[in-house]
CSV table of C-alpha atoms in Angstrom, one decimal:
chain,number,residue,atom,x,y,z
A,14,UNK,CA,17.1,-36.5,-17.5
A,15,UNK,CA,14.9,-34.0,-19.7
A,16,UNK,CA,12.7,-33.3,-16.7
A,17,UNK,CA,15.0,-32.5,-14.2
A,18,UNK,CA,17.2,-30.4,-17.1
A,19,UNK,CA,13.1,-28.8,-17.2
A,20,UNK,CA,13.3,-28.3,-13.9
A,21,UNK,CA,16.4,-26.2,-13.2
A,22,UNK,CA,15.4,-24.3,-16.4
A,23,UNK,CA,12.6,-23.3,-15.0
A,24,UNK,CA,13.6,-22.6,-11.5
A,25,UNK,CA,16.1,-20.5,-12.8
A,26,UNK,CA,13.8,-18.7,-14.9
A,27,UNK,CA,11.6,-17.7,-11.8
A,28,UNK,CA,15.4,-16.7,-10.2
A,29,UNK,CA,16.4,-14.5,-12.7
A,30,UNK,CA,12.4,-13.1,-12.8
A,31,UNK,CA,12.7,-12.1,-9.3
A,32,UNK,CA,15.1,-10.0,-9.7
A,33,UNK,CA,13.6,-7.8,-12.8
A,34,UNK,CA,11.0,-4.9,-12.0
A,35,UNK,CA,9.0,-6.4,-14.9
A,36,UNK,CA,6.5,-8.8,-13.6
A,37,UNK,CA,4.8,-9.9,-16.3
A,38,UNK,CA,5.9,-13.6,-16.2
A,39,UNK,CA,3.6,-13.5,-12.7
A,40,UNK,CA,0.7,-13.6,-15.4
A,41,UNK,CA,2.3,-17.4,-16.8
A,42,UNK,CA,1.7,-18.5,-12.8
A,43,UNK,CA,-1.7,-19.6,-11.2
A,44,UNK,CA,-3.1,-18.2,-7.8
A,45,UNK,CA,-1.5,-20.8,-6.1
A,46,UNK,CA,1.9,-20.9,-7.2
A,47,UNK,CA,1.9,-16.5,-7.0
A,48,UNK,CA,1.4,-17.4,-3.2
A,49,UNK,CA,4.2,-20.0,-3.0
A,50,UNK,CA,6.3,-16.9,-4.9
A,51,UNK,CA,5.2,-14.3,-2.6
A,52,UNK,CA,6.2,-16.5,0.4
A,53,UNK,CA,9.6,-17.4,-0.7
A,54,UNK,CA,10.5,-13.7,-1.3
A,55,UNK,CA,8.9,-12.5,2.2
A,56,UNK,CA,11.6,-15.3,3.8
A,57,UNK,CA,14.3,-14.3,1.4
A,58,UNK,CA,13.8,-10.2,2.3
A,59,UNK,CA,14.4,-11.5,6.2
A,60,UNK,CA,17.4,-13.6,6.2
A,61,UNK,CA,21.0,-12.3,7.4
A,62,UNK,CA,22.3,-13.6,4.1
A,63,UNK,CA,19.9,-11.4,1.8
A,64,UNK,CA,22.3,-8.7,0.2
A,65,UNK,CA,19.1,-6.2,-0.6
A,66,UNK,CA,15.8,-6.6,1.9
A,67,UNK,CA,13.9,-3.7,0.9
A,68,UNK,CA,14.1,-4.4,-3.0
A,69,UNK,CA,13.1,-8.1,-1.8
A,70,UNK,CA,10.5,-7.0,0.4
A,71,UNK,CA,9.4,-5.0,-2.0
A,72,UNK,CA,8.9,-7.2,-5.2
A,73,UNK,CA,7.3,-9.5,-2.5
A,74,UNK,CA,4.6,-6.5,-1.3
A,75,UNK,CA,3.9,-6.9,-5.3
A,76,UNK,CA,3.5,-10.2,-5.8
A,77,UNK,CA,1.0,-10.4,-2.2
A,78,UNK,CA,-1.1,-7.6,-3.5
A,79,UNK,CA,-1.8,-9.6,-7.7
A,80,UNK,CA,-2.5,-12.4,-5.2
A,81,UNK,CA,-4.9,-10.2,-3.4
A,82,UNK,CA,-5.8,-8.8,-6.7
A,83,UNK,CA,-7.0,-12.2,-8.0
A,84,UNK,CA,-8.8,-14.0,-5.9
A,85,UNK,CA,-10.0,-10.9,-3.0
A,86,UNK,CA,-8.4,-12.5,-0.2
A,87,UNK,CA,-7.9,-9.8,2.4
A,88,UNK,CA,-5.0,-11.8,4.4
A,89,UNK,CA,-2.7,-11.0,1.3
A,90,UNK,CA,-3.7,-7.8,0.9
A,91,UNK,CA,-2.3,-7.6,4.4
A,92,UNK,CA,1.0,-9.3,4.3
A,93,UNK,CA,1.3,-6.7,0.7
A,94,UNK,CA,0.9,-3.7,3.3
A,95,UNK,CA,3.4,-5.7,6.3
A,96,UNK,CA,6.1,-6.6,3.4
A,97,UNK,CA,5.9,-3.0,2.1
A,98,UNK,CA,6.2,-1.6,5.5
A,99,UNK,CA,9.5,-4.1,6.2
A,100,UNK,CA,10.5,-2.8,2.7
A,101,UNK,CA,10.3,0.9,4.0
A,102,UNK,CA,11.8,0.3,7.0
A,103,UNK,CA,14.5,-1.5,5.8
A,104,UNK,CA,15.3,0.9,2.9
A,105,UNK,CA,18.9,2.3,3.0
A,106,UNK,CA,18.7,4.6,0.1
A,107,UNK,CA,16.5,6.7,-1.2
A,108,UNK,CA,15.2,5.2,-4.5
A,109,UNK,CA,14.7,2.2,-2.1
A,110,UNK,CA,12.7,4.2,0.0
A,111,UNK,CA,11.0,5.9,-3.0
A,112,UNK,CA,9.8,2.3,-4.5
A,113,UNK,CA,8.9,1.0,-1.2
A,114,UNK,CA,6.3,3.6,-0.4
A,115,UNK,CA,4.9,2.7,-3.8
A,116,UNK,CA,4.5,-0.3,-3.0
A,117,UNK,CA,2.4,0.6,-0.1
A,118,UNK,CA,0.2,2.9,-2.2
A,119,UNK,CA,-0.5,0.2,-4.5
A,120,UNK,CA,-1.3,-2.1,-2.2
A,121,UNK,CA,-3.8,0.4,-0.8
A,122,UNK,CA,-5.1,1.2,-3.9
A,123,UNK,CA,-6.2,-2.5,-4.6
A,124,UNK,CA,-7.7,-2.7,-1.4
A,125,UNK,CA,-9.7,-0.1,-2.7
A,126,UNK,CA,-10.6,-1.6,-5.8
A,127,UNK,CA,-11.1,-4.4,-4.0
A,128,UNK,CA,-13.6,-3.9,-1.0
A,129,UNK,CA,-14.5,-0.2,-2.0
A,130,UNK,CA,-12.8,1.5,1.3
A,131,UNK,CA,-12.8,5.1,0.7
A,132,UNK,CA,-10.5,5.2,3.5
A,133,UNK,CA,-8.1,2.6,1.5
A,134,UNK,CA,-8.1,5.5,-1.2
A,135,UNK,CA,-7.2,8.3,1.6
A,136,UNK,CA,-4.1,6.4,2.7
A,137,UNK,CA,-2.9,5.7,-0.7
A,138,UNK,CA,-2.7,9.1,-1.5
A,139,UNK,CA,-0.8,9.8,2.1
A,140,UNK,CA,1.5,7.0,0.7
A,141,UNK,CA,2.3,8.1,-2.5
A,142,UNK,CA,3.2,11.7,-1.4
A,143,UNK,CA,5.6,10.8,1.4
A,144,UNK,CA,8.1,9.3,-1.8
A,145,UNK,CA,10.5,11.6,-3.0
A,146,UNK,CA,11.6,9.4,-6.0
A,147,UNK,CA,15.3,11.0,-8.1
A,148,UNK,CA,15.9,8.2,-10.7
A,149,UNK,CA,14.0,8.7,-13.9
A,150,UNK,CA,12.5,5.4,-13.9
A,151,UNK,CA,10.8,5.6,-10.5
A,152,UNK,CA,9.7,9.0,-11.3
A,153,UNK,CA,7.5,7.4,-14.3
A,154,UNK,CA,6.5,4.7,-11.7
A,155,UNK,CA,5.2,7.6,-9.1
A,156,UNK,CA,4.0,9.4,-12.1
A,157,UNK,CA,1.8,6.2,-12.8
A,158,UNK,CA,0.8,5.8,-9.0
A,159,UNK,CA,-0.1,9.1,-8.7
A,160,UNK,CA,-2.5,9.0,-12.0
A,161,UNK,CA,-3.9,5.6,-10.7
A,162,UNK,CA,-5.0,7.1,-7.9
A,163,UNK,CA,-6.6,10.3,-9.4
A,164,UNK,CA,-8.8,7.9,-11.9
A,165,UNK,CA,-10.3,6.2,-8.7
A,166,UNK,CA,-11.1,10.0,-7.1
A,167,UNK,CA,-12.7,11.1,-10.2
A,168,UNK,CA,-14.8,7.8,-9.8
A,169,UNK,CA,-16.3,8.4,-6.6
A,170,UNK,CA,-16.6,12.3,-8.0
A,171,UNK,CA,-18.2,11.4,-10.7
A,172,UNK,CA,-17.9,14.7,-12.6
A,173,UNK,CA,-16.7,15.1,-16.0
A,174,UNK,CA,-14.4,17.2,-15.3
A,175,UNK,CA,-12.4,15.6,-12.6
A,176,UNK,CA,-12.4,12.3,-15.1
A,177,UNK,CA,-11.2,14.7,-18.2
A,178,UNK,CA,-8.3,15.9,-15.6
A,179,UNK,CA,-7.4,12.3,-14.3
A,180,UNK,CA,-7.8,11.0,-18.3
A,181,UNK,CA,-5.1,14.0,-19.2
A,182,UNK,CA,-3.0,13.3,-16.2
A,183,UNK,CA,-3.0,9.3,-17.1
A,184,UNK,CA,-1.8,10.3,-20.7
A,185,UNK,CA,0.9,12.3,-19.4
A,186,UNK,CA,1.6,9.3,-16.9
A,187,UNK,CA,1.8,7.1,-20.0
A,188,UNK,CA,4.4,8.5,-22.0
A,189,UNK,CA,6.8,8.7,-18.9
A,190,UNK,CA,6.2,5.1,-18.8
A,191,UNK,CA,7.0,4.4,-22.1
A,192,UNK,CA,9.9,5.9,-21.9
A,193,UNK,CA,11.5,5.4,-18.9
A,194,UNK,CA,9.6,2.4,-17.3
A,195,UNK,CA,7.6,0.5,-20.0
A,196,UNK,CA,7.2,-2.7,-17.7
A,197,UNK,CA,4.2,-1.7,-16.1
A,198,UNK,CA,2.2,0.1,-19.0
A,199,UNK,CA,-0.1,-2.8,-19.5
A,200,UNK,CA,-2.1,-2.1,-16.5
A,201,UNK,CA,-2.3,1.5,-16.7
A,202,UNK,CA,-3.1,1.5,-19.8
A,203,UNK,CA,-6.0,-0.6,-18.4
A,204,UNK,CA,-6.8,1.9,-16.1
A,205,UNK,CA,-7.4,4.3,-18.6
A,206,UNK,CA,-10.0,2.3,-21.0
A,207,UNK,CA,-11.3,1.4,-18.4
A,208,UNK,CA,-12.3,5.0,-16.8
A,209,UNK,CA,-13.4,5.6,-19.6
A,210,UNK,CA,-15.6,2.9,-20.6
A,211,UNK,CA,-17.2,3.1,-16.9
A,212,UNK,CA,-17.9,6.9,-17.6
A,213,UNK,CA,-19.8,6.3,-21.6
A,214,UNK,CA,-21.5,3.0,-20.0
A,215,UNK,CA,-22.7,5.2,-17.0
A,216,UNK,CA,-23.3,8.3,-19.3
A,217,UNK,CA,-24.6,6.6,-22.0
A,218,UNK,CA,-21.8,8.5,-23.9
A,219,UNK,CA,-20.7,6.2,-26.9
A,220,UNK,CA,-18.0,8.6,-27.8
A,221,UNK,CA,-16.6,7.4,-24.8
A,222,UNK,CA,-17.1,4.1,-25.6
A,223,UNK,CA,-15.9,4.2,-29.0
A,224,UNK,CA,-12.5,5.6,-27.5
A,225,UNK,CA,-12.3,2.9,-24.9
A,226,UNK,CA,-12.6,0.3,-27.5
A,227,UNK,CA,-10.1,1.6,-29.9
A,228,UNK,CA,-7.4,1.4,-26.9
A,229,UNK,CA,-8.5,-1.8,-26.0
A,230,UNK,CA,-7.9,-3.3,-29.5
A,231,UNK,CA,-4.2,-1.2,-29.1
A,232,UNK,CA,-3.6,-3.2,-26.1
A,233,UNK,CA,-5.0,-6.7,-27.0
A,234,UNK,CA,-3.0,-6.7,-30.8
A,235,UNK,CA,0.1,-6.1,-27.9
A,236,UNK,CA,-0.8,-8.6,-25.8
A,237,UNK,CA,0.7,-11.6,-26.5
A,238,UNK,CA,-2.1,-14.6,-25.1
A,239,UNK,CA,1.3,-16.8,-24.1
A,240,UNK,CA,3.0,-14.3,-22.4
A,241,UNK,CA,0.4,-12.0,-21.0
A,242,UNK,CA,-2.7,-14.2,-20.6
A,243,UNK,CA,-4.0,-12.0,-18.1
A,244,UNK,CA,-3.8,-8.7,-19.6
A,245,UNK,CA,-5.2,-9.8,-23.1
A,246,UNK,CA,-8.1,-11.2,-21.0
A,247,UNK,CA,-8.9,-8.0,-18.7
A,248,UNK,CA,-9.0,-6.0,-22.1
A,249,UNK,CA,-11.2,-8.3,-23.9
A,250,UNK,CA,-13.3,-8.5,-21.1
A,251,UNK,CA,-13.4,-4.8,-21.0
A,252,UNK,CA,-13.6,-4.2,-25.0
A,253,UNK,CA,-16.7,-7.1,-24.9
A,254,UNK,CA,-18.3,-4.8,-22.2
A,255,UNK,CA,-18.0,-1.7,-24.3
A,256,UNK,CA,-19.2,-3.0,-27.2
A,257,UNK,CA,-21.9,-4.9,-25.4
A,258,UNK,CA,-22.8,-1.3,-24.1
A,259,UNK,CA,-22.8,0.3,-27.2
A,260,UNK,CA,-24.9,-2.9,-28.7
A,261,UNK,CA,-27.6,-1.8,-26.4
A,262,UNK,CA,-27.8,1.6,-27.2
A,263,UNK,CA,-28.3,0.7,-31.1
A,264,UNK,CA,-30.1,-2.5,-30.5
A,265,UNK,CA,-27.4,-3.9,-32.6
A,266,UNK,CA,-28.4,-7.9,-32.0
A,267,UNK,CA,-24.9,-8.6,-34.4
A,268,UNK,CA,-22.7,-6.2,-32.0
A,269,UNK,CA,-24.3,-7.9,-29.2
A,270,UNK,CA,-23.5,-11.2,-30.4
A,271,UNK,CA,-19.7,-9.7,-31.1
A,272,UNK,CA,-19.8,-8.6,-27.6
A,273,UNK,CA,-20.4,-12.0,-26.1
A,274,UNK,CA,-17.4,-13.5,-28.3
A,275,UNK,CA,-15.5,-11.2,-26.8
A,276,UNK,CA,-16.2,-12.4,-23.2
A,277,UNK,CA,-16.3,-16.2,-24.5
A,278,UNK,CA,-12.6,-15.4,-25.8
A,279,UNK,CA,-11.6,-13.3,-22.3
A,280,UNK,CA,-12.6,-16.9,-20.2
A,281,UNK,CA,-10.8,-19.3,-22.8
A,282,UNK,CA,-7.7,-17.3,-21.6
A,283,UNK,CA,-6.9,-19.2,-18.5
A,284,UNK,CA,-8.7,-21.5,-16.1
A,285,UNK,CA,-10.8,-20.1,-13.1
A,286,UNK,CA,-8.0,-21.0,-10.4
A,287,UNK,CA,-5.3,-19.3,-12.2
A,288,UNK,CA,-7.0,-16.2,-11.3
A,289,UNK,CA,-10.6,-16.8,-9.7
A,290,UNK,CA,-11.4,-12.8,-9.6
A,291,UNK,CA,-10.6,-12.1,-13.2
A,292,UNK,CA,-12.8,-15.6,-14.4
A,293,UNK,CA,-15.4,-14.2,-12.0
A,294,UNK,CA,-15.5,-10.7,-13.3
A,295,UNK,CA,-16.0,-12.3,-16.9
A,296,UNK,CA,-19.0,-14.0,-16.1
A,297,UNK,CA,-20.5,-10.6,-14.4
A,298,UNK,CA,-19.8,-8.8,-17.4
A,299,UNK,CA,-21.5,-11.1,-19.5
A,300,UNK,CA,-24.4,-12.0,-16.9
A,301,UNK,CA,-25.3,-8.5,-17.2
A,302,UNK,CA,-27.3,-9.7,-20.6
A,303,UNK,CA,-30.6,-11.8,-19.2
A,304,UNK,CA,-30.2,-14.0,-22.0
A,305,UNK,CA,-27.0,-15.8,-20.6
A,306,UNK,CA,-27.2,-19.4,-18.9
A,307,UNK,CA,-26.9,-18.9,-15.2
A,308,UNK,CA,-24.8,-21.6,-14.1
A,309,UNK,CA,-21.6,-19.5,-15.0
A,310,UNK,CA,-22.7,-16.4,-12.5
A,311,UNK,CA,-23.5,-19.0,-9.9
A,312,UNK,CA,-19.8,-20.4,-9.7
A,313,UNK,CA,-18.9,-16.2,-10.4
A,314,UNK,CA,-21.0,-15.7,-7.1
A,315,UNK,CA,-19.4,-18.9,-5.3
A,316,UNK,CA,-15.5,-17.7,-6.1
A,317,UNK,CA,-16.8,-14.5,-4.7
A,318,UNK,CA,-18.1,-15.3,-1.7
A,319,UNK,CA,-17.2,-14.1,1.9
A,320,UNK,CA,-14.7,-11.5,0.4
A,321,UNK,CA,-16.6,-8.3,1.2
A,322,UNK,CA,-15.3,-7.6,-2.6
A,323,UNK,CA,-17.1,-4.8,-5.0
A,324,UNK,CA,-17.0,-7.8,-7.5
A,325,UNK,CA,-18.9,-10.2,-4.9
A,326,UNK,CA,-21.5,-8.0,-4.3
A,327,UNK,CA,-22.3,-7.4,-8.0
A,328,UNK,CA,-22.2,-11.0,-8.7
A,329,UNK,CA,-24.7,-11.8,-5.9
A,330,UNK,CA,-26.6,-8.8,-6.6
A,331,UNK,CA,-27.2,-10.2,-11.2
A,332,UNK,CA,-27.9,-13.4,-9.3
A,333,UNK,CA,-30.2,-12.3,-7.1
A,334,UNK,CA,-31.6,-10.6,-10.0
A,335,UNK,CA,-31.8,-13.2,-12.4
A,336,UNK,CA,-33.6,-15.8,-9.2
A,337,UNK,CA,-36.3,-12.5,-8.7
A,338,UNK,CA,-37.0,-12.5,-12.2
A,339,UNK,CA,-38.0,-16.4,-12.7
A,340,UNK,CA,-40.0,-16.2,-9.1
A,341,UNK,CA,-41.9,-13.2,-10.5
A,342,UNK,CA,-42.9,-14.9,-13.9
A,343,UNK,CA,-43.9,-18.0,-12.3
A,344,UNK,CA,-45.5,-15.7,-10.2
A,345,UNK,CA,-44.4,-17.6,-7.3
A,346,UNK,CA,-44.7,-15.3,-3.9
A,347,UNK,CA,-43.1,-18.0,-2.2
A,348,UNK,CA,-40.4,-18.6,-3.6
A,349,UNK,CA,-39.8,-14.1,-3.2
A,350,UNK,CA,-40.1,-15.3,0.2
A,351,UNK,CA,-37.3,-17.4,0.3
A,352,UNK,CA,-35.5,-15.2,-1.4
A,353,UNK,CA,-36.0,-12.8,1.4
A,354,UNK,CA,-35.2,-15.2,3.8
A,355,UNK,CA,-31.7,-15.9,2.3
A,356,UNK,CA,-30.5,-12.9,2.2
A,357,UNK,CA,-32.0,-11.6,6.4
A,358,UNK,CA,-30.1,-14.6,7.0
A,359,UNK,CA,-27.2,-13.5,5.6
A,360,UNK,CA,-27.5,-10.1,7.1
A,361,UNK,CA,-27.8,-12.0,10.7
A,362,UNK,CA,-24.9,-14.6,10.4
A,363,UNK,CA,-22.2,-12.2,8.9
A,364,UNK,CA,-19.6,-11.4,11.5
A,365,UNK,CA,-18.9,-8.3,12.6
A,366,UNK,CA,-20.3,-4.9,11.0
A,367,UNK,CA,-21.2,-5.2,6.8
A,368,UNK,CA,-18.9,-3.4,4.6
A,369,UNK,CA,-20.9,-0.4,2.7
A,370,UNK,CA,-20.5,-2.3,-0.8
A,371,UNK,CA,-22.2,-5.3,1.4
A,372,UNK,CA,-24.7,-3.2,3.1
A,373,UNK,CA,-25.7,-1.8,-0.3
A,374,UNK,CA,-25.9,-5.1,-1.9
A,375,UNK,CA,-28.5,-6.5,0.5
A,376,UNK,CA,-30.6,-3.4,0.7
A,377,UNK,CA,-31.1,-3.7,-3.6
A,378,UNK,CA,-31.6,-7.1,-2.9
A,379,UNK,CA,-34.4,-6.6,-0.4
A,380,UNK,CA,-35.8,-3.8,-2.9
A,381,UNK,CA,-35.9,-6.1,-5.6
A,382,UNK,CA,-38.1,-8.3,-3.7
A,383,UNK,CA,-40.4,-5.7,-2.7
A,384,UNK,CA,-40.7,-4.8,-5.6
A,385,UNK,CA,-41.5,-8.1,-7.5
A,386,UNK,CA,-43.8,-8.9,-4.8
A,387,UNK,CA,-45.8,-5.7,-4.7
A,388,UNK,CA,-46.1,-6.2,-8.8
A,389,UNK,CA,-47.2,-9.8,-8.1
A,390,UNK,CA,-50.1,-8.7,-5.3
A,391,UNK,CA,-50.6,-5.2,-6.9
A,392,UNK,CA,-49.9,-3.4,-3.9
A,393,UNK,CA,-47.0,-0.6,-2.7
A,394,UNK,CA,-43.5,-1.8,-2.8
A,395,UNK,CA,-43.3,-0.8,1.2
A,396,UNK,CA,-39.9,1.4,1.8
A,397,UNK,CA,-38.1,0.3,-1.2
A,398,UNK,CA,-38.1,3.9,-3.2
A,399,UNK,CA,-36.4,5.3,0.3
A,400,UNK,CA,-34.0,1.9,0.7
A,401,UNK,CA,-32.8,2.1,-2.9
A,402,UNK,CA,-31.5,5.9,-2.3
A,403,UNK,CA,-29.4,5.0,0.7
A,404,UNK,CA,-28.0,1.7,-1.1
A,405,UNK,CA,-27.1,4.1,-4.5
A,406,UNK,CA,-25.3,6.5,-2.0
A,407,UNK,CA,-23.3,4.3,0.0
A,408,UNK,CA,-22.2,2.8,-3.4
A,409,UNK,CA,-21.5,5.5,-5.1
A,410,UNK,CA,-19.6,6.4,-2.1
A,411,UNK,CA,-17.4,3.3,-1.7
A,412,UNK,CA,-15.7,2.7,-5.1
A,413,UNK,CA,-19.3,0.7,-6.9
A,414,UNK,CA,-20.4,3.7,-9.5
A,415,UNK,CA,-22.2,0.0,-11.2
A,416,UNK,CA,-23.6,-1.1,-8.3
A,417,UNK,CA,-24.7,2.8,-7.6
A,418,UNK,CA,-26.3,2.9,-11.3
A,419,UNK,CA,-28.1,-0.7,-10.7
A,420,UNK,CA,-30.0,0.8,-7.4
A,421,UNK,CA,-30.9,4.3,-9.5
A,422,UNK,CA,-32.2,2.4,-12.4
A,423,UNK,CA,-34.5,0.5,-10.0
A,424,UNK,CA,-35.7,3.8,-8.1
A,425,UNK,CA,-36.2,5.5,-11.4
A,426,UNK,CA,-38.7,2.6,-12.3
A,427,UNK,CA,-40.6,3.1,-9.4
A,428,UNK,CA,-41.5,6.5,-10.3
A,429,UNK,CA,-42.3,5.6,-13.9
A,430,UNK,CA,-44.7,3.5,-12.0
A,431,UNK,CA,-46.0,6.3,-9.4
């Protein structure tokens, strides 16, 4: 009798939590189950019965794009744009309409984040401009959208000044959410440590890094592990990066050590199928240091697989790495061959044109072997100087400044060498 009691308890718990703008119980819910949500909500928004589609639709456009949003799986990504677009259409009042388009520029927005699309970015914007939101608390929520969006433009900028504007405008964003919508400050709260831990990592700036971290501890000491797994874990994930960062600069071998426990505590979170993307991203963070065991970036790189996702590519790309490194100090030239192999291979079965983030990745892949080969024979490392410049542009382009910084690194070695 307790079970079924259990049972109803909980099914009514996910009732009454679909109706609530705060989805934070999604976090308590693996991949598989959010899918199983998101389906039952995209049914619900299209029967005759259903007293409010577009508010149905439009929870279910959100609950399709965190499904996207952990595990990279472009067929939600697309039933998050088809829901919001039923939402829209089905909208017969204006805060309806408001929250609907929203939901539509989100969605974009993690298909940016995603794959890197600049084009993803360019409709988000068009998205989040045609809402005309009245009620205060939608207002903070296109307030939020808005700043979202501008972080991500100062990105691919990557000028100081545009990320000192979209840092300003996400504070300003902040305290209207606090106010009038404090459901969904967790992630952009997120958003903002995290622009501007990517701009001190990429700047070497630990100013920048120093603020990052101190948000970061503001938002894990808030961040209850049994009712927000998810968020505590994406900001110790992102604190263990900082201070892994900052570790580096000092040579710090304690901070470093800190850093790691940081990431060991960001994976104990949750399991890697409750959110595979998140799990993966750990492990990259922490592969970054050589000294890691490898067989936690080769399941990253497996999970990430066949995605097209800036995540993927940066997990093959430290694996790749790490596979160049031990060839080179066996001094094995076959094995560089191989390695070669794998990835023309790649580039010959993939279907249909490479993404930029992809494109980039194989081209610092193919540089990296070049390189280690042309150390190994003591000869020129062919094109790889001219190949590393066009993989750090498209990059930088798409939504990867990391990736970008990874192929610059390279082609600044190769001139030490010259």
């Amino acid at each position: 009798m307790a079970m079924f009691e259990f049972g109803r308890d909980l099914r009514k718990l996910f009732g009454e939590a679909r109706d609530s703008d705060d989805l934070g119980w999604l976090e308590l819910i693996g991949a598989d189950l959010l899918a199983v949500e998101a389906r039952a909500l995209t049914t619900d928004g299209g029967r005759v019965s259903c007293k409010a589609p577009s508010r149905t639709w439009t929870r279910a456009s959100a609950l399709w794009r965190e499904h996207a949003r952990r595990t990279g799986q472009r067929t939600s990504l697309d039933k998050a744009l088809e829901t919001g677009a039923d939402a829209l259409k089905a909208a017969g009042h204006p805060e309806d309409h408001a929250r609907a388009g929203l939901a539509i520029a989100l969605a974009w927005l993690t298909a940016f984040d995603l794959y890197g699309d600049r084009s993803a970015l360019d409709e988000a914007t068009h998205a989040a401009q045609e809402t005309q939101p009245r009620r205060l608390a939608t207002l903070a929520h296109s307030a939020a959208v808005h700043a979202r969006i501008r972080t991500r433009q100062a990105r691919l900028s990557g000028l100081t000044a545009d990320r000192r504007d979209a840092a300003a405008l996400m504070d300003a964003a902040l305290h209207a959410l606090i106010k009038h919508n404090p459901a969904e400050a967790h992630d952009l709260r997120l958003d903002g440590a995290a622009l501007a831990l990517e701009a001190g990592i990429l700047e070497r700036d630990a100013r920048l890094l120093d603020q990052a971290g101190r948000d970061l501890q503001a938002l894990i000491s808030t961040s209850d592990p049994d009712t927000r797994p998810l968020t505590r874990a994406r900001a110790l994930a992102l604190c263990g990066a900082g201070l892994s960062a900052l570790a580096a600069m000092a040579g710090d071998a304690e901070a470093t050590a800190t850093g790691h426990a940081l990431f060991d505590a960001a994976a104990d979170q949750f399991f890697p199928d409750h959110s595979p993307m998140d799990w993966a991203a750990v492990q990259v963070a922490r592969a970054v240091d050589p000294d890691t065991p490898i067989e936690a970036l080769m399941q990253a790189e497996a999970l990430t697989a066949g995605h097209g996702t800036v995540l993927g590519a940066l997990a093959l790309d430290l694996l790749i790495q790490r596979e160049i490194a031990l060839a080179a100090a066996n001094g094995d030239v076959l094995a560089l061959t191989r390695i070669e192999t794998r990835v023309r291979r790649r580039l010959a079965e993939r279907v249909g044109a490479p993404g930029a983030i992809d494109w980039a990745a194989d081209q610092i892949a193919m540089a990296r072997v070049m390189i280690a080969r042309s150390e190994l024979l003591g000869s020129e490392p062919d094109q790889a100087a001219f190949v590393l410049s066009e993989a750090a542009e498209a990059a930088a382009d798409h939504g990867s400044p990391v990736l970008a910084d990874r192929a610059r690194g390279l082609l600044a070695g190769l001139s030490v060498r010259a």
